Short mmCIF file of C-alpha atoms in Angstrom, two decimals:
data_model
loop_
_atom_site.label_atom_id
_atom_site.label_comp_id
_atom_site.label_asym_id
_atom_site.label_seq_id
_atom_site.Cartn_x
_atom_site.Cartn_y
_atom_site.Cartn_z
CA MET C 1 7.91 45.36 8.15
CA SER C 2 7.05 48.97 7.45
CA GLU C 3 6.18 51.36 10.27
CA GLY C 4 2.59 51.28 11.47
CA ASP C 5 2.19 47.77 10.20
CA PHE C 6 1.92 45.53 13.23
CA ILE C 7 2.21 41.79 13.09
CA LYS C 8 -1.16 40.09 12.93
CA THR C 9 -1.57 37.64 15.76
CA LEU C 10 -4.02 34.85 16.48
CA VAL C 11 -4.31 34.03 20.18
CA VAL C 12 -5.80 30.55 20.51
CA VAL C 13 -7.03 30.50 24.10
CA SER C 14 -8.09 27.34 25.90
CA HIS C 15 -9.78 27.70 29.29
CA PRO C 16 -12.66 25.65 30.73
CA ASP C 17 -14.38 28.52 32.53
CA ILE C 18 -13.04 31.67 30.97
CA SER C 19 -15.74 34.05 32.12
CA ASN C 20 -14.83 33.34 35.73
CA SER C 21 -11.06 33.60 35.25
CA GLN C 22 -9.79 36.99 36.35
CA THR C 23 -6.35 36.27 34.91
CA GLU C 24 -7.85 35.60 31.48
CA SER C 25 -10.07 38.71 31.72
CA PHE C 26 -7.00 40.76 32.53
CA LEU C 27 -5.04 39.35 29.60
CA LYS C 28 -8.02 39.70 27.27
CA LYS C 29 -8.36 43.41 28.08
CA GLY C 30 -4.66 43.81 27.40
CA SER C 31 -4.98 42.02 24.09
CA GLU C 32 -7.76 44.35 22.97
CA GLN C 33 -5.42 47.33 23.21
CA VAL C 34 -3.02 45.80 20.71
CA ASP C 35 -5.63 44.55 18.27
CA VAL C 36 -5.09 40.82 17.95
CA ILE C 37 -7.60 38.04 17.23
CA TRP C 38 -8.68 36.48 20.53
CA HIS C 39 -9.95 33.00 19.77
CA HIS C 40 -11.39 30.95 22.65
CA VAL C 41 -11.70 27.33 21.56
CA GLU C 42 -14.16 26.18 24.24
CA SER C 43 -16.60 28.89 23.07
CA LEU C 44 -16.67 27.59 19.50
CA LYS C 45 -19.81 25.76 18.46
CA GLY C 46 -18.04 22.90 16.74
CA ILE C 47 -14.78 23.30 14.86
CA ASP C 48 -15.11 24.56 11.27
CA VAL C 49 -11.77 23.43 9.88
CA ASP C 50 -11.89 25.67 6.79
CA PHE C 51 -12.70 28.74 8.87
CA GLU C 52 -9.93 27.97 11.36
CA ARG C 53 -7.42 27.57 8.56
CA LYS C 54 -8.45 30.88 7.04
CA LEU C 55 -7.86 32.51 10.42
CA LEU C 56 -4.43 30.87 10.62
CA ALA C 57 -3.56 31.93 7.08
CA SER C 58 -4.44 35.55 7.86
CA CYS C 59 -2.01 35.75 10.79
CA GLN C 60 1.75 35.91 10.99
CA ARG C 61 1.99 34.91 14.65
CA ILE C 62 0.10 32.04 16.30
CA VAL C 63 -0.02 31.95 20.10
CA PHE C 64 -1.45 29.12 22.20
CA GLN C 65 -2.58 30.42 25.58
CA PHE C 66 -3.76 28.19 28.41
CA PRO C 67 -3.56 27.41 32.11
CA LEU C 68 -1.25 24.47 32.80
CA TYR C 69 -3.36 21.49 33.79
CA TRP C 70 -1.49 18.26 34.42
CA TYR C 71 1.47 19.66 32.55
CA SER C 72 -0.23 20.62 29.29
CA ALA C 73 -3.27 22.44 27.94
CA LEU C 74 -6.70 21.07 28.68
CA ALA C 75 -8.27 18.60 26.26
CA GLY C 76 -10.06 21.44 24.46
CA LEU C 77 -6.89 22.75 22.82
CA LYS C 78 -5.68 19.27 21.87
CA ASP C 79 -9.05 18.60 20.28
CA TRP C 80 -8.73 21.83 18.28
CA ILE C 81 -5.17 20.93 17.24
CA ASP C 82 -6.11 17.37 16.27
CA LYS C 83 -9.01 18.58 14.13
CA VAL C 84 -7.50 21.65 12.47
CA PHE C 85 -4.03 20.27 11.83
CA SER C 86 -4.11 17.29 9.53
CA ARG C 87 -0.77 15.89 8.49
CA ASN C 88 -1.38 17.02 4.92
CA TYR C 89 -2.07 20.58 6.01
CA VAL C 90 1.02 20.82 8.18
CA TYR C 91 3.67 19.07 6.08
CA GLY C 92 2.07 16.80 3.53
CA ASP C 93 3.31 16.65 -0.05
CA GLY C 94 6.11 19.10 0.72
CA GLN C 95 3.54 21.83 1.42
CA TYR C 96 3.95 23.62 4.73
CA HIS C 97 0.88 25.80 5.27
CA LEU C 98 2.20 27.28 8.52
CA ALA C 99 5.78 27.72 7.40
CA ASP C 100 7.64 30.81 8.65
CA LYS C 101 4.81 31.89 10.90
CA GLU C 102 5.85 32.60 14.48
CA PHE C 103 4.72 30.26 17.23
CA GLY C 104 4.28 31.47 20.81
CA LEU C 105 3.07 29.97 24.07
CA VAL C 106 1.44 31.88 26.94
CA VAL C 107 1.11 29.60 29.96
CA THR C 108 -0.56 30.56 33.22
CA THR C 109 0.22 28.61 36.36
CA GLY C 110 -0.50 28.70 40.06
CA LEU C 111 3.03 27.60 40.88
CA ALA C 112 6.03 29.92 40.72
CA LYS C 113 8.54 29.82 37.88
CA LYS C 114 11.21 28.64 40.33
CA ASP C 115 9.18 25.49 41.08
CA PHE C 116 9.82 24.22 37.56
CA GLN C 117 13.44 23.13 37.69
CA ILE C 118 15.59 20.27 38.87
CA GLY C 119 15.34 20.26 42.65
CA GLY C 120 12.10 22.27 42.51
CA ILE C 121 8.64 20.96 43.31
CA GLU C 122 8.09 19.85 39.73
CA SER C 123 11.59 18.64 38.76
CA MET C 124 10.95 19.54 35.11
CA THR C 125 11.35 22.89 33.42
CA MET C 126 8.50 24.57 31.62
CA ASP C 127 10.48 24.20 28.38
CA GLN C 128 10.73 20.45 28.93
CA LEU C 129 7.00 20.22 29.50
CA MET C 130 6.26 22.18 26.33
CA ALA C 131 8.16 19.68 24.16
CA PRO C 132 5.07 18.40 22.29
CA TYR C 133 4.01 21.91 21.22
CA ARG C 134 7.52 22.84 20.13
CA ALA C 135 7.90 19.56 18.23
CA PHE C 136 4.71 20.45 16.40
CA ALA C 137 5.91 23.95 15.56
CA ALA C 138 9.25 22.59 14.39
CA ARG C 139 7.54 20.02 12.19
CA ALA C 140 5.40 22.80 10.68
CA HIS C 141 8.54 24.86 9.96
CA MET C 142 7.36 27.65 12.23
CA LYS C 143 9.65 30.03 14.13
CA ILE C 144 9.52 29.19 17.83
CA LEU C 145 9.30 32.13 20.23
CA PRO C 146 10.39 31.93 23.87
CA LEU C 147 7.61 30.93 26.24
CA PHE C 148 5.68 33.67 28.03
CA LEU C 149 4.94 32.53 31.58
CA VAL C 150 2.25 34.09 33.77
CA ASP C 151 3.01 32.58 37.14
CA GLN C 152 1.06 33.27 40.31
CA PHE C 153 -0.86 36.20 38.90
CA TRP C 154 -2.66 36.77 42.17
CA TYR C 155 0.48 37.21 44.23
CA LYS C 156 1.59 40.09 42.00
CA THR C 157 1.34 43.71 43.10
CA GLU C 158 -0.65 46.10 40.94
CA HIS C 159 2.60 47.51 39.62
CA GLN C 160 3.82 44.02 38.69
CA GLN C 161 0.50 43.29 37.01
CA GLN C 162 0.79 46.45 34.91
CA GLN C 163 4.33 45.51 33.94
CA LEU C 164 3.08 42.04 33.04
CA LEU C 165 0.37 43.55 30.87
CA ILE C 166 2.85 45.55 28.82
CA ASP C 167 5.17 42.57 28.48
CA TYR C 168 2.21 40.47 27.38
CA GLN C 169 1.15 43.04 24.79
CA ARG C 170 4.71 43.18 23.45
CA TYR C 171 4.74 39.37 23.30
CA LEU C 172 1.61 39.46 21.18
CA ASN C 173 2.74 41.82 18.47
CA GLN C 174 6.21 43.26 18.94
CA ASP C 175 8.85 42.09 16.48
CA PHE C 176 11.18 39.39 17.72
CA PRO C 177 13.86 39.20 19.00
CA ASP C 178 13.04 41.36 22.01
CA SER C 179 15.88 43.83 21.26
CA LEU C 180 16.11 47.52 22.14
CA VAL C 181 15.43 48.50 18.54
CA ASN C 182 12.28 46.36 18.37
CA ARG C 183 11.09 47.59 21.75
CA GLN C 184 11.58 51.21 20.72
CA ALA C 185 9.64 50.70 17.50
CA TRP C 186 6.80 49.09 19.43
CA PHE C 187 6.62 51.83 22.07
CA LYS C 188 6.82 54.55 19.40
CA GLU C 189 3.82 53.06 17.64
CA ARG C 190 1.90 52.85 20.90
CA LEU C 191 2.82 56.44 21.76
CA GLU C 192 1.66 57.67 18.36
CA GLU C 193 -1.68 55.95 18.83
CA PHE C 194 -1.94 57.37 22.31
CA VAL C 195 -1.16 60.94 21.21
CA ALA C 196 -3.58 60.70 18.27
CA GLY C 197 -6.32 59.83 20.75
CA LEU C 198 -5.69 62.82 23.05
CA GLY C 199 -7.97 65.86 23.30
CA GLU C 200 -6.85 69.11 21.58
CA SER C 201 -5.50 70.62 24.83
CA ASP C 202 -3.23 67.65 25.56
CA LYS C 203 -2.22 66.98 22.00
CA HIS C 204 0.51 69.64 21.99
CA VAL C 205 2.28 68.23 25.07
CA GLY C 206 1.78 64.70 23.79
CA GLY C 207 3.35 65.66 20.47
CA LEU C 208 6.38 67.11 22.25
CA ILE C 209 6.86 63.89 24.22
CA LEU C 210 6.62 61.87 21.03
CA ASP C 211 9.14 64.16 19.29
CA THR C 212 11.57 63.74 22.18
CA PHE C 213 11.13 59.97 22.11
CA VAL C 214 11.82 59.83 18.37
CA GLN C 215 14.83 62.15 18.78
CA GLN C 216 16.27 59.84 21.45
CA MET C 217 15.72 56.86 19.18
CA ASP C 218 17.61 58.62 16.40
CA GLU C 219 20.46 59.54 18.71
CA LEU C 220 20.69 55.97 19.97
CA ASP C 221 20.70 54.85 16.38
CA GLN C 222 23.59 57.19 15.51
CA LEU C 223 25.52 56.11 18.62
CA GLY C 224 25.04 52.53 17.48
CA ASP C 225 26.48 53.39 14.06
CA THR C 226 29.47 55.12 15.65
CA LEU C 227 30.14 52.13 17.90
CA LYS C 228 29.92 49.85 14.91
CA MET C 229 32.48 51.94 13.01
CA ILE C 230 34.90 51.83 15.95
CA LYS C 231 34.40 48.07 16.24
CA ASP C 232 34.93 47.55 12.51
CA GLY C 233 38.15 49.54 12.80
CA GLU C 234 39.34 47.33 15.61
CA ASP C 235 38.47 44.22 13.65
CA ASP C 236 40.49 45.55 10.67
CA GLY C 237 43.44 46.16 13.01
CA LEU C 238 43.30 42.57 14.06
CA GLU C 239 43.63 41.18 10.56
CA MET I 1 4.77 -11.18 45.15
CA SER I 2 3.95 -14.84 45.60
CA GLU I 3 3.97 -17.21 42.63
CA GLY I 4 0.81 -17.31 40.56
CA ASP I 5 -0.10 -13.85 41.72
CA PHE I 6 0.32 -11.55 38.73
CA ILE I 7 0.31 -7.80 38.94
CA LYS I 8 -3.09 -6.32 38.20
CA THR I 9 -2.86 -3.87 35.35
CA LEU I 10 -5.21 -1.22 33.98
CA VAL I 11 -4.54 -0.39 30.33
CA VAL I 12 -6.12 3.00 29.58
CA VAL I 13 -6.33 3.00 25.79
CA SER I 14 -7.07 6.10 23.74
CA HIS I 15 -7.78 5.67 20.05
CA PRO I 16 -10.29 7.52 17.86
CA ASP I 17 -11.26 4.58 15.69
CA ILE I 18 -10.18 1.52 17.59
CA SER I 19 -12.33 -1.03 15.75
CA ASN I 20 -10.51 -0.22 12.51
CA SER I 21 -7.01 -0.23 13.98
CA GLN I 22 -5.28 -3.52 13.29
CA THR I 23 -2.40 -2.60 15.59
CA GLU I 24 -4.81 -2.06 18.49
CA SER I 25 -6.68 -5.30 17.69
CA PHE I 26 -3.37 -7.13 17.73
CA LEU I 27 -2.38 -5.64 21.08
CA LYS I 28 -5.85 -6.19 22.54
CA LYS I 29 -5.71 -9.90 21.68
CA GLY I 30 -2.30 -10.08 23.33
CA SER I 31 -3.61 -8.34 26.42
CA GLU I 32 -6.45 -10.88 26.78
CA GLN I 33 -3.94 -13.70 27.17
CA VAL I 34 -2.41 -12.06 30.23
CA ASP I 35 -5.65 -11.01 31.85
CA VAL I 36 -5.45 -7.24 32.31
CA ILE I 37 -8.23 -4.65 32.32
CA TRP I 38 -8.49 -3.11 28.84
CA HIS I 39 -10.16 0.26 29.21
CA HIS I 40 -10.89 2.24 26.03
CA VAL I 41 -11.72 5.83 26.97
CA GLU I 42 -13.43 6.84 23.71
CA SER I 43 -15.91 3.97 24.20
CA LEU I 44 -17.04 5.23 27.60
CA LYS I 45 -20.45 6.84 27.76
CA GLY I 46 -19.41 9.79 29.88
CA ILE I 47 -16.77 9.57 32.58
CA ASP I 48 -17.94 8.26 35.94
CA VAL I 49 -15.17 9.58 38.17
CA ASP I 50 -15.98 7.31 41.13
CA PHE I 51 -16.00 4.22 38.93
CA GLU I 52 -12.72 5.18 37.27
CA ARG I 53 -11.08 5.73 40.64
CA LYS I 54 -12.26 2.33 41.86
CA LEU I 55 -10.68 0.80 38.77
CA LEU I 56 -7.43 2.64 39.47
CA ALA I 57 -7.47 1.60 43.13
CA SER I 58 -7.88 -2.06 42.17
CA CYS I 59 -4.75 -2.07 40.00
CA GLN I 60 -1.07 -1.98 40.83
CA ARG I 61 0.10 -0.94 37.35
CA ILE I 62 -1.47 1.82 35.23
CA VAL I 63 -0.58 1.96 31.54
CA PHE I 64 -1.57 4.70 29.12
CA GLN I 65 -1.67 3.37 25.56
CA PHE I 66 -2.19 5.55 22.50
CA PRO I 67 -1.05 6.38 18.98
CA LEU I 68 1.16 9.46 18.91
CA TYR I 69 -0.81 12.31 17.39
CA TRP I 70 0.95 15.66 17.26
CA TYR I 71 3.38 14.43 19.86
CA SER I 72 0.94 13.35 22.55
CA ALA I 73 -2.22 11.32 23.05
CA LEU I 74 -5.40 12.47 21.42
CA ALA I 75 -7.73 14.81 23.28
CA GLY I 76 -9.75 11.83 24.57
CA LEU I 77 -7.06 10.71 26.99
CA LYS I 78 -6.39 14.25 28.22
CA ASP I 79 -10.10 14.70 28.84
CA TRP I 80 -10.13 11.48 30.87
CA ILE I 81 -7.03 12.59 32.82
CA ASP I 82 -8.44 16.07 33.48
CA LYS I 83 -11.73 14.66 34.78
CA VAL I 84 -10.51 11.67 36.80
CA PHE I 85 -7.43 13.28 38.35
CA SER I 86 -8.31 16.23 40.51
CA ARG I 87 -5.49 17.84 42.39
CA ASN I 88 -6.95 16.63 45.68
CA TYR I 89 -7.10 13.05 44.48
CA VAL I 90 -3.53 13.03 43.22
CA TYR I 91 -1.67 14.92 45.94
CA GLY I 92 -4.05 17.06 47.95
CA ASP I 93 -3.80 17.24 51.74
CA GLY I 94 -0.75 14.99 51.76
CA GLN I 95 -2.85 12.10 50.40
CA TYR I 96 -1.44 10.37 47.34
CA HIS I 97 -4.10 8.00 46.03
CA LEU I 98 -1.86 6.65 43.25
CA ALA I 99 1.33 6.44 45.29
CA ASP I 100 3.64 3.48 44.61
CA LYS I 101 1.59 2.22 41.69
CA GLU I 102 3.59 1.63 38.53
CA PHE I 103 3.10 3.93 35.55
CA GLY I 104 3.72 2.74 32.00
CA LEU I 105 3.32 4.17 28.52
CA VAL I 106 2.65 2.22 25.33
CA VAL I 107 3.01 4.49 22.32
CA THR I 108 2.32 3.46 18.74
CA THR I 109 3.80 5.50 15.91
CA GLY I 110 4.12 5.38 12.15
CA LEU I 111 7.66 6.70 12.31
CA ALA I 112 10.63 4.58 13.29
CA LYS I 113 12.29 4.82 16.69
CA LYS I 114 15.43 6.20 15.04
CA ASP I 115 13.46 9.22 13.75
CA PHE I 116 13.06 10.49 17.30
CA GLN I 117 16.49 11.82 18.13
CA ILE I 118 18.70 14.82 17.56
CA GLY I 119 19.47 14.84 13.86
CA GLY I 120 16.45 12.64 13.14
CA ILE I 121 13.25 13.73 11.41
CA GLU I 122 11.69 14.77 14.73
CA SER I 123 14.71 16.19 16.57
CA MET I 124 13.19 15.21 19.93
CA THR I 125 13.33 11.86 21.69
CA MET I 126 10.21 10.00 22.68
CA ASP I 127 11.22 10.46 26.33
CA GLN I 128 11.36 14.23 25.84
CA LEU I 129 7.91 14.21 24.28
CA MET I 130 6.47 12.18 27.15
CA ALA I 131 7.56 14.79 29.73
CA PRO I 132 4.01 15.84 30.69
CA TYR I 133 2.93 12.26 31.46
CA ARG I 134 6.06 11.55 33.46
CA ALA I 135 5.71 14.83 35.36
CA PHE I 136 2.21 13.73 36.28
CA ALA I 137 3.36 10.30 37.44
CA ALA I 138 6.17 11.85 39.45
CA ARG I 139 3.76 14.29 41.10
CA ALA I 140 1.50 11.36 41.98
CA HIS I 141 4.46 9.49 43.55
CA MET I 142 4.11 6.66 41.07
CA LYS I 143 6.98 4.45 39.88
CA ILE I 144 7.80 5.31 36.28
CA LEU I 145 8.42 2.39 33.92
CA PRO I 146 10.44 2.70 30.69
CA LEU I 147 8.33 3.53 27.66
CA PHE I 148 7.13 0.70 25.43
CA LEU I 149 7.30 1.81 21.81
CA VAL I 150 5.40 0.12 18.99
CA ASP I 151 6.95 1.72 15.94
CA GLN I 152 5.98 0.94 12.36
CA PHE I 153 3.94 -2.13 13.23
CA TRP I 154 3.12 -2.75 9.60
CA TYR I 155 6.73 -2.98 8.47
CA LYS I 156 7.38 -5.81 10.91
CA THR I 157 7.67 -9.42 9.79
CA GLU I 158 5.32 -11.96 11.34
CA HIS I 159 8.18 -13.18 13.50
CA GLN I 160 8.87 -9.62 14.71
CA GLN I 161 5.19 -9.12 15.45
CA GLN I 162 5.09 -12.28 17.57
CA GLN I 163 8.18 -11.14 19.43
CA LEU I 164 6.52 -7.75 19.96
CA LEU I 165 3.42 -9.45 21.32
CA ILE I 166 5.39 -11.34 23.97
CA ASP I 167 7.34 -8.20 24.91
CA TYR I 168 4.06 -6.31 25.17
CA GLN I 169 2.52 -8.98 27.39
CA ARG I 170 5.58 -8.91 29.63
CA TYR I 171 5.34 -5.11 29.78
CA LEU I 172 1.76 -5.42 30.99
CA ASN I 173 2.27 -7.75 33.91
CA GLN I 174 5.82 -8.96 34.38
CA ASP I 175 7.62 -7.66 37.46
CA PHE I 176 10.03 -4.80 36.87
CA PRO I 177 12.93 -4.40 36.35
CA ASP I 178 13.11 -6.59 33.24
CA SER I 179 15.78 -8.88 34.71
CA LEU I 180 16.46 -12.53 33.89
CA VAL I 181 14.92 -13.64 37.18
CA ASN I 182 11.70 -11.68 36.53
CA ARG I 183 11.53 -12.94 32.96
CA GLN I 184 11.96 -16.53 34.06
CA ALA I 185 9.24 -16.22 36.67
CA TRP I 186 6.90 -14.73 34.06
CA PHE I 187 7.60 -17.43 31.46
CA LYS I 188 7.27 -20.19 34.07
CA GLU I 189 3.81 -18.90 34.99
CA ARG I 190 2.79 -18.77 31.33
CA LEU I 191 4.15 -22.27 30.73
CA GLU I 192 2.22 -23.65 33.71
CA GLU I 193 -0.99 -22.11 32.39
CA PHE I 194 -0.25 -23.47 28.95
CA VAL I 195 0.45 -27.02 30.19
CA ALA I 196 -2.68 -26.98 32.39
CA GLY I 197 -4.73 -26.21 29.28
CA LEU I 198 -3.32 -29.09 27.22
CA GLY I 199 -5.26 -32.26 26.36
CA GLU I 200 -4.44 -35.47 28.26
CA SER I 201 -2.25 -36.85 25.46
CA ASP I 202 -0.03 -33.72 25.35
CA LYS I 203 0.02 -33.08 29.07
CA HIS I 204 2.79 -35.57 29.75
CA VAL I 205 5.19 -33.98 27.24
CA GLY I 206 4.16 -30.51 28.40
CA GLY I 207 4.89 -31.47 31.99
CA LEU I 208 8.36 -32.69 31.04
CA ILE I 209 9.12 -29.40 29.29
CA LEU I 210 7.96 -27.48 32.34
CA ASP I 211 10.09 -29.63 34.63
CA THR I 212 13.12 -29.01 32.45
CA PHE I 213 12.44 -25.25 32.45
CA VAL I 214 12.17 -25.18 36.25
CA GLN I 215 15.33 -27.28 36.56
CA GLN I 216 17.20 -24.84 34.33
CA MET I 217 15.92 -21.95 36.44
CA ASP I 218 17.20 -23.66 39.58
CA GLU I 219 20.58 -24.36 38.01
CA LEU I 220 20.87 -20.75 36.86
CA ASP I 221 19.96 -19.71 40.36
CA GLN I 222 22.71 -21.88 41.85
CA LEU I 223 25.22 -20.64 39.31
CA GLY I 224 24.26 -17.11 40.29
CA ASP I 225 24.91 -17.92 43.94
CA THR I 226 28.28 -19.43 43.11
CA LEU I 227 29.29 -16.39 41.06
CA LYS I 228 28.22 -14.14 43.91
CA MET I 229 30.41 -16.11 46.36
CA ILE I 230 33.42 -15.81 44.04
CA LYS I 231 32.77 -12.09 43.62
CA ASP I 232 32.38 -11.56 47.36
CA GLY I 233 35.71 -13.34 47.83
CA GLU I 234 37.36 -11.06 45.30
CA ASP I 235 35.88 -8.01 46.98
CA ASP I 236 37.27 -9.21 50.30
CA GLY I 237 40.66 -9.64 48.67
CA LEU I 238 40.54 -6.05 47.51
CA GLU I 239 39.97 -4.65 50.96
#
């Protein structure tokens, strides 16, 4: 992927009462800053399968986002899945229309992450509960991303919420895996956008910060190369 | 449970086009012979939560039955679950309205059982895929029964289908676990019903068969006691 060319992401959101959900409002605002397609299934007036498939085709990353309700998404998302994804579309006749797209899950829950484990309140892990979605993604030959959990949003401090927001934005359109190099590239892009939007008086300082950031990236890059050379040398010695 | 007093079972069936499903018709006919409540959610005109809860309260065994569609039931069943099972009803305020009831799953699938395993077409087991339903049952303090799989119904011979039908009927209202004693009790009950329904001329022969069956049960019972005595003696010897 060339610089300045973010992944296009479709966020398929299922929520029964989204206008009254402050967690969803918070996430939606965050999503607007990174320019993804926010697609709320319960707001659709009927499901236009052709339109939905065009949306899917236009995106490289597909994310299902929902509150956990009896251990899966509400019926609305399943209805959308059942209607949009025919067998033929997903894997019929050797054609995989979703192949190589990335598949993510954003799950919000009122319980804490620690409750989902053997010995916890729920005795099953979130990954175990997500088996049907992952089986679908695997069948469609999609790349499965780690789950993004938003647990107990309302117990979080404002600082934790802000951290969550950035992590969420990175989940939506940063390259995977979540490595230092991919993080740097993502933050650089965000910083460039931010500096471009500054007033004339701030632009100079902003530019300097950006230059410093890029310089540090380059230095880290060079250090990485040096380390690699040393390691290669050691490996040669071992032969 | 006293003799002649079968478990009451509610079969919550979800199927989008049940009148055209020959598998469902086959199972429905089987269910009628063992007198359970067959409850097709897509046929309901709206969901009357109070009525549904009265149904649930009147039954000792609750079975969800559905074709596997993208690794879970269709949206219809989830909609029913989401509406009928509020948090308060299931485990709120220390009240567990479904506690100690038995929870079963009957899943029909076009793939073979062997396809659902590591290295198989699906790479996940049916038990893994059913995690959300089992997590629900566990949360509700229900007793979880082993899954009943109806795989590739149409590839089965007539003999296999008849065997399936009996197994299905036993799944619906035989006592668990599926031990010899529980099987015998179930078959005895069925045989008694069958003999009672015979014409006068056949009743005599039917009665003799029933007597023989009961006699065999008693002999097996005595043999079991004898074996237990021998085993207890051996255990004593080991002390």
